[in-house]
PDB file of C-alpha atoms and ligand atoms in Angstrom:
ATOM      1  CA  UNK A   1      80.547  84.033 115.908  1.00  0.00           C
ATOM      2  CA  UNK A   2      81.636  81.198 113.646  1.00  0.00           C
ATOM      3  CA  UNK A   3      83.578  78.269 114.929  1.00  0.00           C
ATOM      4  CA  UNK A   4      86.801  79.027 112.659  1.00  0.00           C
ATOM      5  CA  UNK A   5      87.595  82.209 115.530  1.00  0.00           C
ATOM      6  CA  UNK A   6      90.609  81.353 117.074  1.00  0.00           C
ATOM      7  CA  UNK A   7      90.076  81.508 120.719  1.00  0.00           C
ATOM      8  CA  UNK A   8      92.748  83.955 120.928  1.00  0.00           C
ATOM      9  CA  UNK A   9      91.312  86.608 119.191  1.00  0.00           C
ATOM     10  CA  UNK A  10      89.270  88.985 120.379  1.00  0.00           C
ATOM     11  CA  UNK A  11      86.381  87.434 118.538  1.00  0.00           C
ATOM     12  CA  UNK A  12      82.600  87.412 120.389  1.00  0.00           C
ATOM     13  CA  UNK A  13      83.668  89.986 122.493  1.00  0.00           C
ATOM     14  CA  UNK A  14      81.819  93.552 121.864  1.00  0.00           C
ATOM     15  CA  UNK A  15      85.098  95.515 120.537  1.00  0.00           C
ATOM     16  CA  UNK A  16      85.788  92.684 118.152  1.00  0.00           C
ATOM     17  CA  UNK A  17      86.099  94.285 114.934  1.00  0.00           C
ATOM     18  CA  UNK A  18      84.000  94.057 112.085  1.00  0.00           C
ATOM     19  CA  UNK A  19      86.828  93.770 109.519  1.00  0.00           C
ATOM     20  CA  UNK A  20      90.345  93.611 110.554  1.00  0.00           C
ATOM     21  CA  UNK A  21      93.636  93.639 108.134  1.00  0.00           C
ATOM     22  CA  UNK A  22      96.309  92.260 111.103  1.00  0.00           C
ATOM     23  CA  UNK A  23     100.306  93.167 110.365  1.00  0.00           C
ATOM     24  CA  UNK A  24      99.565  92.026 106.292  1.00  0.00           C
ATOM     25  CA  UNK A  25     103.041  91.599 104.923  1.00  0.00           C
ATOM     26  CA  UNK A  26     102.937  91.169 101.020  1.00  0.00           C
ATOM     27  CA  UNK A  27     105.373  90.657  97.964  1.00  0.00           C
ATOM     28  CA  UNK A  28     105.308  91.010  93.967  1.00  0.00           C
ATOM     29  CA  UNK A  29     108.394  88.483  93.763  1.00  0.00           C
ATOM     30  CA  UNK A  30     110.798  89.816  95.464  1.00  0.00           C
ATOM     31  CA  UNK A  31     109.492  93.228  95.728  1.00  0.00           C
ATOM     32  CA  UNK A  32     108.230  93.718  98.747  1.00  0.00           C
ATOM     33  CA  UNK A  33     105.170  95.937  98.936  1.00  0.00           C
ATOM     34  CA  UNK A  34     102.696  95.909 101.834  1.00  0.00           C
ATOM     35  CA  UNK A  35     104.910  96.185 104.929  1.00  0.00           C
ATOM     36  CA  UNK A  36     103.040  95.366 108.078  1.00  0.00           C
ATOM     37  CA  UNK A  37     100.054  97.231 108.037  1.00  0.00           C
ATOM     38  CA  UNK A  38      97.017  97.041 110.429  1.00  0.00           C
ATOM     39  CA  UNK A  39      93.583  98.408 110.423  1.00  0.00           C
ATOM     40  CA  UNK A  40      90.182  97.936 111.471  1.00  0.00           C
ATOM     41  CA  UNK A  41      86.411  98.998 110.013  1.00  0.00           C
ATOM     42  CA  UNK A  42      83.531  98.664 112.320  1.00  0.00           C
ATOM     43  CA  UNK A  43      80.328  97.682 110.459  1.00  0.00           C
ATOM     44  CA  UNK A  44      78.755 100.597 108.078  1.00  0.00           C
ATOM     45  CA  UNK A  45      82.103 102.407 108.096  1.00  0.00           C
ATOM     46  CA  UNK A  46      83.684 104.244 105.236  1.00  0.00           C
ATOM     47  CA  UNK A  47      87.838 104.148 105.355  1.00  0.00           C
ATOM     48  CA  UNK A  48      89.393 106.176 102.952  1.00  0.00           C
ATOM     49  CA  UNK A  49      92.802 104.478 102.577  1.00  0.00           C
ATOM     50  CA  UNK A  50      94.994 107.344 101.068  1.00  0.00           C
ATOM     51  CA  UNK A  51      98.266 107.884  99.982  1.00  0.00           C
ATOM     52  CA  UNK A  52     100.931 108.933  97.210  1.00  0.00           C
ATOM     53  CA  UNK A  53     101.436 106.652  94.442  1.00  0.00           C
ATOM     54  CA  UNK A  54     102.767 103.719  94.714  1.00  0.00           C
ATOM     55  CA  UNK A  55     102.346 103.587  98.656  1.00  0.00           C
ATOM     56  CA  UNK A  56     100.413 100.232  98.445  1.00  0.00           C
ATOM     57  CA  UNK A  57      96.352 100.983  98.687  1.00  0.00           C
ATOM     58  CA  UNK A  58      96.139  98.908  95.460  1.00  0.00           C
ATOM     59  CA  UNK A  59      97.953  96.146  96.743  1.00  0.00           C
ATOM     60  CA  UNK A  60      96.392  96.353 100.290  1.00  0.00           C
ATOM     61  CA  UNK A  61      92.973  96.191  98.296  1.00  0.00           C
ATOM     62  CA  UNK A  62      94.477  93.066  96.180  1.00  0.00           C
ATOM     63  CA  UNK A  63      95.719  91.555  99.230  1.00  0.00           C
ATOM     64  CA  UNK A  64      92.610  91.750 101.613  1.00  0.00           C
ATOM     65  CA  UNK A  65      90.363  90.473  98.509  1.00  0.00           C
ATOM     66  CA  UNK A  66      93.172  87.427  98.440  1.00  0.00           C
ATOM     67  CA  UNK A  67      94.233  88.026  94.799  1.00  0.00           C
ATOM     68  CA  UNK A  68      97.297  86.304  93.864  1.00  0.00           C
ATOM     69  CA  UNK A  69      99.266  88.478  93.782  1.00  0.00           C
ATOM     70  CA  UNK A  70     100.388  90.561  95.819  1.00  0.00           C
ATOM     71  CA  UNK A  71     101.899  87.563  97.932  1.00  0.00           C
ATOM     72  CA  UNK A  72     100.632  87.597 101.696  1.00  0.00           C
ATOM     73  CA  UNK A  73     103.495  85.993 103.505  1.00  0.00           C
ATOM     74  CA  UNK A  74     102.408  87.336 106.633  1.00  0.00           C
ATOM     75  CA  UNK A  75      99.404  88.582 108.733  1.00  0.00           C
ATOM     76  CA  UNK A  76      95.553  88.398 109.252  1.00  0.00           C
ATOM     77  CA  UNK A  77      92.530  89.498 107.541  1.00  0.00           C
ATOM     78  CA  UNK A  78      89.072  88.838 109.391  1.00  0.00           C
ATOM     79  CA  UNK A  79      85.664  90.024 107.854  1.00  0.00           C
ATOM     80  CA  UNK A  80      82.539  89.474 110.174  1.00  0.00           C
ATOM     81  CA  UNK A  81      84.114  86.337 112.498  1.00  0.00           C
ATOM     82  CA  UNK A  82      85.961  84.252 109.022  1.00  0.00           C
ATOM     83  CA  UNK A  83      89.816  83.965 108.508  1.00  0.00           C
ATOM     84  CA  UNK A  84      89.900  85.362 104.850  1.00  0.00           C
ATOM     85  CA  UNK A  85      94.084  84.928 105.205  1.00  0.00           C
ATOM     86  CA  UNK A  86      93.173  81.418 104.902  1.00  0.00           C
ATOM     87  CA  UNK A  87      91.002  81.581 101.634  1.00  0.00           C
ATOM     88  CA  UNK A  88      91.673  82.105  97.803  1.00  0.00           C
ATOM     89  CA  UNK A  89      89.928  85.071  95.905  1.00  0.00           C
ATOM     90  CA  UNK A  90      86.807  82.889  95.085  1.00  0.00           C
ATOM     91  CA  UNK A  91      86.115  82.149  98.284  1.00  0.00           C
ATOM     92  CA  UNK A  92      86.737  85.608  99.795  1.00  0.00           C
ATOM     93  CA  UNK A  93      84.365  86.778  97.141  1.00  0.00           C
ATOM     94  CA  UNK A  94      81.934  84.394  98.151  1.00  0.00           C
ATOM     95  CA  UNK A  95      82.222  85.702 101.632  1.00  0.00           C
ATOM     96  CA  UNK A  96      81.225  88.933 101.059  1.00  0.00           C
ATOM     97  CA  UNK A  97      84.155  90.900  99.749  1.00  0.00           C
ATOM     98  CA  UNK A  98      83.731  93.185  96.373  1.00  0.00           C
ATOM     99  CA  UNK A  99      86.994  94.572  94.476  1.00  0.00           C
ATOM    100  CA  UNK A 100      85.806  96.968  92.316  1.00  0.00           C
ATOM    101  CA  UNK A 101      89.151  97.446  90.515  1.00  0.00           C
ATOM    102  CA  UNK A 102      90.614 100.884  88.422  1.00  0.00           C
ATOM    103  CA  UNK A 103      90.004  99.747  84.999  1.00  0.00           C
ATOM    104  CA  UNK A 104      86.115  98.285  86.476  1.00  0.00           C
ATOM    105  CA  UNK A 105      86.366  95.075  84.072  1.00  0.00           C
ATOM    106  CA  UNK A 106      83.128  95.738  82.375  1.00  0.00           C
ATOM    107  CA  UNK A 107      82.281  92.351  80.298  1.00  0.00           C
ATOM    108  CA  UNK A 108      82.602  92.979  76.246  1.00  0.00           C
ATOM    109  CA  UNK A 109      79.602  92.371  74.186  1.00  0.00           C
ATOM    110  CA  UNK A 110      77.212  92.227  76.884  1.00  0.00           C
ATOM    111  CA  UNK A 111      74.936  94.548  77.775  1.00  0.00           C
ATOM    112  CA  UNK A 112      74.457  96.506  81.093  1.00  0.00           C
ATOM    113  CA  UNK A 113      71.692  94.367  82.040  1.00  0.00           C
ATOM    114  CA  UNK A 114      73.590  91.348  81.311  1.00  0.00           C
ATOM    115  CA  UNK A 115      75.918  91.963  82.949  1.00  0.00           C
ATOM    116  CA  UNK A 116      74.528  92.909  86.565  1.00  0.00           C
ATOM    117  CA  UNK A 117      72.632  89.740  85.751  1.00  0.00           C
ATOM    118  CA  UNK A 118      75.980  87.688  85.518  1.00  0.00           C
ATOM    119  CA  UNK A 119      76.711  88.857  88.575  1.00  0.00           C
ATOM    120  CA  UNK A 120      73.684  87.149  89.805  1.00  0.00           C
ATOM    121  CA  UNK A 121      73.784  84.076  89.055  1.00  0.00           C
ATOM    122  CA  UNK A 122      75.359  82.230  91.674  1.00  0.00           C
ATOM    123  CA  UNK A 123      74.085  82.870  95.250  1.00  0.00           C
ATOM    124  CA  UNK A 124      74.729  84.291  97.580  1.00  0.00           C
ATOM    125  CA  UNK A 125      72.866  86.845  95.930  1.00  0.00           C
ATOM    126  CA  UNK A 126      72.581  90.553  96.902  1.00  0.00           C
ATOM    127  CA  UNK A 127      69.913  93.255  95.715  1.00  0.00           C
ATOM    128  CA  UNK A 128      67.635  92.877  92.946  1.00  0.00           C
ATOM    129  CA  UNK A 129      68.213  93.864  89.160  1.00  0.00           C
ATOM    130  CA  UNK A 130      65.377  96.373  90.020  1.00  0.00           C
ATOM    131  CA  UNK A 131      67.071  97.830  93.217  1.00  0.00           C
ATOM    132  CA  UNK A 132      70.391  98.603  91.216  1.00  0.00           C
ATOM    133  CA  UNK A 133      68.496 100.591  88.742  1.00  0.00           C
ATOM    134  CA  UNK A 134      66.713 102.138  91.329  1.00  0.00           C
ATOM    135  CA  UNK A 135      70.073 103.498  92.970  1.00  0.00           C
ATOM    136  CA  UNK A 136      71.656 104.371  89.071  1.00  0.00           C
ATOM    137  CA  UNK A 137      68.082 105.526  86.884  1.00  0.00           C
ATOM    138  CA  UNK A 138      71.755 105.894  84.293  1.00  0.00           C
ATOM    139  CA  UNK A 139      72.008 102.410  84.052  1.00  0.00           C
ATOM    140  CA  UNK A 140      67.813 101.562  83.910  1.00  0.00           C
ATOM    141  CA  UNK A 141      67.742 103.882  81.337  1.00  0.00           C
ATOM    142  CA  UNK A 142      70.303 101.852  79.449  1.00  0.00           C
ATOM    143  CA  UNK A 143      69.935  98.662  80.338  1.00  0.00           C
ATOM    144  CA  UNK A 144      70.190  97.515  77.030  1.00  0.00           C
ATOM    145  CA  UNK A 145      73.228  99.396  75.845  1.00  0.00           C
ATOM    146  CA  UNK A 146      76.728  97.615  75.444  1.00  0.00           C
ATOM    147  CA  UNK A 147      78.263  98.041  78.827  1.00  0.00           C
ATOM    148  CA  UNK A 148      81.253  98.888  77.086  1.00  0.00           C
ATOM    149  CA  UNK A 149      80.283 101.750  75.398  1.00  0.00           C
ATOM    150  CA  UNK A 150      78.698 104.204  78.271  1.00  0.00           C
ATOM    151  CA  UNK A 151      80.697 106.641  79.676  1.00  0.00           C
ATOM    152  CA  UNK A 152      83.207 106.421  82.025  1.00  0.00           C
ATOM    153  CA  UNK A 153      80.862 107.882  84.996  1.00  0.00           C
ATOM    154  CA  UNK A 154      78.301 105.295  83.973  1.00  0.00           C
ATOM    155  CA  UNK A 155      80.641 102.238  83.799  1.00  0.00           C
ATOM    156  CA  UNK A 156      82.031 102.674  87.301  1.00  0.00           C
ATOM    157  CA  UNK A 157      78.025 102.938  88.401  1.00  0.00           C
ATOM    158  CA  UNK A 158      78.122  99.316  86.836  1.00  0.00           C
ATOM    159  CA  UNK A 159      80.486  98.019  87.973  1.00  0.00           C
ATOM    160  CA  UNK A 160      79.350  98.874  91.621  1.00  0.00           C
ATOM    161  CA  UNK A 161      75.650  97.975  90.681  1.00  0.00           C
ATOM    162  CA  UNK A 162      77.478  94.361  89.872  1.00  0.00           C
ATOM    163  CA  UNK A 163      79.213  94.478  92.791  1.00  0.00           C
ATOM    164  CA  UNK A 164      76.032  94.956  94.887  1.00  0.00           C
ATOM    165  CA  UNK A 165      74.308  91.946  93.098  1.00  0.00           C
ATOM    166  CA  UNK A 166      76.302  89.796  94.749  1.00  0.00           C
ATOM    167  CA  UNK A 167      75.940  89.906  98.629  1.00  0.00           C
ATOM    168  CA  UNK A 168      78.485  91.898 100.183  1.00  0.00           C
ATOM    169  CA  UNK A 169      79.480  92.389 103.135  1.00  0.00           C
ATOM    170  CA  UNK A 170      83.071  94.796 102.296  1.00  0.00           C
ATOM    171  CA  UNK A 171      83.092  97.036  99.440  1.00  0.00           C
ATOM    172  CA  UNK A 172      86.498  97.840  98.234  1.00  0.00           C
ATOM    173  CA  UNK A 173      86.724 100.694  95.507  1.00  0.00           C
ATOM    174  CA  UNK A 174      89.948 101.068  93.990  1.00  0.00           C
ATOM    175  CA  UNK A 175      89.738 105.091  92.845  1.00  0.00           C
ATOM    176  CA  UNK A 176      86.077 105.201  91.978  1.00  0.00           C
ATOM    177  CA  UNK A 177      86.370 108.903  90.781  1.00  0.00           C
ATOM    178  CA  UNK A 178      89.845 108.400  88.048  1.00  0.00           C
ATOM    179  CA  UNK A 179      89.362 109.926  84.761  1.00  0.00           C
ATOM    180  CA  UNK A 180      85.953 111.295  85.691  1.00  0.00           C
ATOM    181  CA  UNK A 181      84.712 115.192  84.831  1.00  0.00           C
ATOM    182  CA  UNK A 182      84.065 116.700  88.544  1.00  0.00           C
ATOM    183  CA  UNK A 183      80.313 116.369  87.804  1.00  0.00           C
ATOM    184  CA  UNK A 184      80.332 113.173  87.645  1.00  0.00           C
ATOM    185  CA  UNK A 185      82.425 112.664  90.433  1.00  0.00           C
ATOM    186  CA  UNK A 186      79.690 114.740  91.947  1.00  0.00           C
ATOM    187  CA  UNK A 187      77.057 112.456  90.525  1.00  0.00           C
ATOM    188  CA  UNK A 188      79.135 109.224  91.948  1.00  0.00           C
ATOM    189  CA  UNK A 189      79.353 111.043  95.415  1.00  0.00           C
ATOM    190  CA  UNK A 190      76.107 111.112  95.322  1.00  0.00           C
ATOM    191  CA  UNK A 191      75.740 107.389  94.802  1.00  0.00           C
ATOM    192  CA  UNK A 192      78.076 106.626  97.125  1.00  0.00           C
ATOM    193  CA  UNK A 193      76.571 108.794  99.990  1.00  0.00           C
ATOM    194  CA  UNK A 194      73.308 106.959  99.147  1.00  0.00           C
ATOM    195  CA  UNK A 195      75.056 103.936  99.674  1.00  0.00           C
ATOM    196  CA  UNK A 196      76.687 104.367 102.811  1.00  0.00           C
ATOM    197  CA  UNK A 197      73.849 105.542 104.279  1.00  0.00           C
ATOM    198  CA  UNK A 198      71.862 102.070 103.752  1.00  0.00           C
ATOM    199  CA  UNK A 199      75.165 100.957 106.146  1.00  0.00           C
ATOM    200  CA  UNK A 200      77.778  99.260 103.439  1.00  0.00           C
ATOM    201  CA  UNK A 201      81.070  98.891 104.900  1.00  0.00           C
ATOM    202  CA  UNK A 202      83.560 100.490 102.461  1.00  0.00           C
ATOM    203  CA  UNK A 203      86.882 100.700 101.824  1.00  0.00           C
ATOM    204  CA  UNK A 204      87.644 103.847  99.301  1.00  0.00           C
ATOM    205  CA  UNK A 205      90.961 104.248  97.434  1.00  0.00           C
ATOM    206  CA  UNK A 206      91.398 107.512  96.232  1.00  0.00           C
ATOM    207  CA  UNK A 207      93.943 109.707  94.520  1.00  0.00           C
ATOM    208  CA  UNK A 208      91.140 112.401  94.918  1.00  0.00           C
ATOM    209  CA  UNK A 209      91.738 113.119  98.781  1.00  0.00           C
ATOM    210  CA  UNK A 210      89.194 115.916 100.070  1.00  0.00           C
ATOM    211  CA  UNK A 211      86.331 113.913  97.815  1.00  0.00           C
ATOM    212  CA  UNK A 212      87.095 110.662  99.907  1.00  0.00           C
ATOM    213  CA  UNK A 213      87.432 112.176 103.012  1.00  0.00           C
ATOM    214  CA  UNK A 214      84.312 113.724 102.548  1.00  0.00           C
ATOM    215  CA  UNK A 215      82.744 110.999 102.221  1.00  0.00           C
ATOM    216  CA  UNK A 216      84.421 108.521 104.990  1.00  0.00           C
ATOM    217  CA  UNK A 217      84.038 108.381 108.623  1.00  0.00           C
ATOM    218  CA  UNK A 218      87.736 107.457 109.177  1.00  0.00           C
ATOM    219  CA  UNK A 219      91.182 107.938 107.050  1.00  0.00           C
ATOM    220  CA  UNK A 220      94.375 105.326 106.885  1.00  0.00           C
ATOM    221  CA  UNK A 221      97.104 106.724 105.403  1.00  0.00           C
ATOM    222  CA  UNK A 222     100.106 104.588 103.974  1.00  0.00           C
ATOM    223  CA  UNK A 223     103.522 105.872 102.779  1.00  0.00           C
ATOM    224  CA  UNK A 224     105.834 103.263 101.444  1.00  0.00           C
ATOM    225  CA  UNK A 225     103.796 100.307 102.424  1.00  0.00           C
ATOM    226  CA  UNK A 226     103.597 100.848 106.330  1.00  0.00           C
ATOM    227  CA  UNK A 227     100.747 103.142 107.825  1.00  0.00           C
ATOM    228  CA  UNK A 228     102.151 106.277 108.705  1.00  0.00           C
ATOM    229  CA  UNK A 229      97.759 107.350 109.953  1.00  0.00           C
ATOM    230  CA  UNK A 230      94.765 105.824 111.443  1.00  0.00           C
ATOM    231  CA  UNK A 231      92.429 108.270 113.230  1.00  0.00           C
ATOM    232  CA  UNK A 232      89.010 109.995 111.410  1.00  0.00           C
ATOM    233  CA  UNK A 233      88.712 111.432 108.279  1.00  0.00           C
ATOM    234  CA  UNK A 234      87.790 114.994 110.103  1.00  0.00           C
ATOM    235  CA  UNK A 235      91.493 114.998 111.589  1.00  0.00           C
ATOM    236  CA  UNK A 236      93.105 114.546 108.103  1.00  0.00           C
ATOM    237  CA  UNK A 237      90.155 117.753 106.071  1.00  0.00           C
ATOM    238  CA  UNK A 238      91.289 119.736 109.628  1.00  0.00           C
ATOM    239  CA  UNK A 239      95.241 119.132 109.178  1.00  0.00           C
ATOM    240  CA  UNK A 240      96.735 120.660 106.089  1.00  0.00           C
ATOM    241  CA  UNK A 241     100.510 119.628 107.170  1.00  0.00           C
ATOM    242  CA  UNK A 242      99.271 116.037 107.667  1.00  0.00           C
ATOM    243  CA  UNK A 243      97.616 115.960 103.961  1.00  0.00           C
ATOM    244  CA  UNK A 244     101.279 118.107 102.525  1.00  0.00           C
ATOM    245  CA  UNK A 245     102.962 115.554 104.129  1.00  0.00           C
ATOM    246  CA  UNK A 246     101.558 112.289 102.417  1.00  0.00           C
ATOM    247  CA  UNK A 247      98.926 113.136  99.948  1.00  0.00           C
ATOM    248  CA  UNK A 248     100.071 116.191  98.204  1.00  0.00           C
ATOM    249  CA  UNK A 249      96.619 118.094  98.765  1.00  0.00           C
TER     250      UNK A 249
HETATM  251  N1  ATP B 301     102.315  93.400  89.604  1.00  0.00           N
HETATM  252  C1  ATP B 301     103.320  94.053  90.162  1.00  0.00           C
HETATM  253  N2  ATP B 301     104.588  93.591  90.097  1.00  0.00           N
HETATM  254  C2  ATP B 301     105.609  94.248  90.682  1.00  0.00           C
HETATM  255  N3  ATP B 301     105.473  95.389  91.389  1.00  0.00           N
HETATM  256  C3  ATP B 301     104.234  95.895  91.477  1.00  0.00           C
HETATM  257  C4  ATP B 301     103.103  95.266  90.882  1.00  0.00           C
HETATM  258  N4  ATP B 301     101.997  96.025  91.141  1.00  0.00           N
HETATM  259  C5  ATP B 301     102.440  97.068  91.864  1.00  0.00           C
HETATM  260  N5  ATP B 301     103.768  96.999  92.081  1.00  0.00           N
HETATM  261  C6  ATP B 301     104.591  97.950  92.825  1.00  0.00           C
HETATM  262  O1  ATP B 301     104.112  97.992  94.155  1.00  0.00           O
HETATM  263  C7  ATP B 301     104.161  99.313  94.670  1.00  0.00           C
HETATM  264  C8  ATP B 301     102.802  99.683  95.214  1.00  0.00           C
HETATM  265  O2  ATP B 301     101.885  99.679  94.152  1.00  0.00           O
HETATM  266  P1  ATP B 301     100.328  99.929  94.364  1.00  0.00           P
HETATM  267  O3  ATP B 301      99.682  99.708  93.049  1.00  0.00           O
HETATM  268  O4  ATP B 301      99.855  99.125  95.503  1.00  0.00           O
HETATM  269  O5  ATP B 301     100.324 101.467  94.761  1.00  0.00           O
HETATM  270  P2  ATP B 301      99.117 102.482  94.905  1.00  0.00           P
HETATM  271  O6  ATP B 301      99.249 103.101  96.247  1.00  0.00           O
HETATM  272  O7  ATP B 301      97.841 101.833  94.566  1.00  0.00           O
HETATM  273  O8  ATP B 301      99.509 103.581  93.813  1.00  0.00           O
HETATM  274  P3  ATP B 301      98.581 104.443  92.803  1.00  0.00           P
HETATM  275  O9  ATP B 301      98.071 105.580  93.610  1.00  0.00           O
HETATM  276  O10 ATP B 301      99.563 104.900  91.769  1.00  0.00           O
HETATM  277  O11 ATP B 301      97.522 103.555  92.262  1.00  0.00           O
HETATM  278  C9  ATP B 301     104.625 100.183  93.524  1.00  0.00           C
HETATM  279  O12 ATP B 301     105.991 100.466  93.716  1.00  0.00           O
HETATM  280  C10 ATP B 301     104.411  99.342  92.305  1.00  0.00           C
HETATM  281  O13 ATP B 301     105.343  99.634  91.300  1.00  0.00           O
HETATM  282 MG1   MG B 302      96.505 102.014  92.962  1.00  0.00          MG
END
């Protein structure tokens, strides 16, 4: 475990978490958001963080991958031994963490294969060009196509293929499956099955319920900022009232 672990946490011992997000307290001005909430993700879990909109998964995502804004004026995030509450979005990147936001930020006038290969080109440096297009034969197959211009389905496979060029350690996918025809939420899945399975820890924001919970291990759900669940994702498919209740599934 890295020096920076406070000796009071529960760091080096064997329940320590992999990722924790400690009683995060956050603010857009005076608006405040994210009100207390607390989770944990052992390594090569999937948590589908759920919830109506506007409950705060986008600003939990925003505040865990230190963006500006929301404002954390409160609370703890930890990701493999190092105090990311401490750091700035760069460094937090640099670290491991991946936003892959809503709107996927896929660079203009570049192509596909430019830009996975801007993702790569500061270290430290995840999979190879070649291993992204092995996961998404989509984006091999266009690799020299205007990133801009593939289809919805295809764009969000780039901008997780970019996302794995870089060496992550937390994968945070803000609704991977919005605006996308079932089969290619299907296709995505897929991916994303494929994914977890080579052990990527993942955090998965999802309107979409039943396709997230499918996919995770374990479910947080938040209702007006504060968590209101933490247990598996089983409990939440098995409990209708629960998913009335907050989702609206
Ligand atoms: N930049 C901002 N400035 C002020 N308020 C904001 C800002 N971004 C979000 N909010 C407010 O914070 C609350 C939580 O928003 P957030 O985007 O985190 O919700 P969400 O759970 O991701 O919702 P959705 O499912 O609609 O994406 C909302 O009331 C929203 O209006
Ligand atoms: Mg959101």
């Amino acid at each position: 475990m890295p020096s920076q672990a406070p000796s009071e946490s529960a760091a080096g011992s064997p329940d320590t978490p992999y990722f924790a997000a400690r009683n995060l307290h956050a603010y857009y001005g005076q608006s405040y958001i994210v009100q207390g909430v607390s989770f944990s993700i052992r390594e090569g879990e999937i948590l589908a963080l759920l919830g109506r909109n506007g409950a705060g998964k986008t600003s939990t995502l925003r505040a865990i991958a230190r963006m500006d804004a929301p404002h954390l004026t409160e609370g703890e995030v930890w990701l493999d031994g190092q105090p990311l509450h401490t750091m700035r979005s760069h460094q937090a990147a640099r670290l491991g963490v991946a936003l892959v936001p809503e709107d996927r930020r896929i660079i203009q006038g570049l192509t596909v294969h430019q830009n996975i290969q801007l993702a790569r080109i500061a270290p430290p440096l995840g999979w190879t060009i070649e291993q992204i297009y092995e996961l998404f034969p989509r984006l091999g197959e266009r690799k020299n196509q205007e990133g801009t211009t593939l289809s919805g389905g295809e764009q969000q496979m780039l901008a997780i293929g970019r996302a794995l060029a870089r060496d992550v350690k937390l994968l945070l996918l803000d609704e991977p499956y919005e605006g996308l025809a079932p089969v290619i939420v299907q296709e995505i899945e897929r991916t994303l099955a494929k994914v977890r399975d080579l052990g990527m820890t993942t955090v998965i924001v999802e309107q979409n319920a039943i396709a997230a919970l499918n996919l995770a291990d374990r479910a947080v759900i938040l209702d007006m900022g504060e968590v209101v669940f933490d247990g598996s994702a089983q409990e939440v498919l098995d409990n209708a009232d629960l998913r009335q209740q907050y989702l609206a599934v």
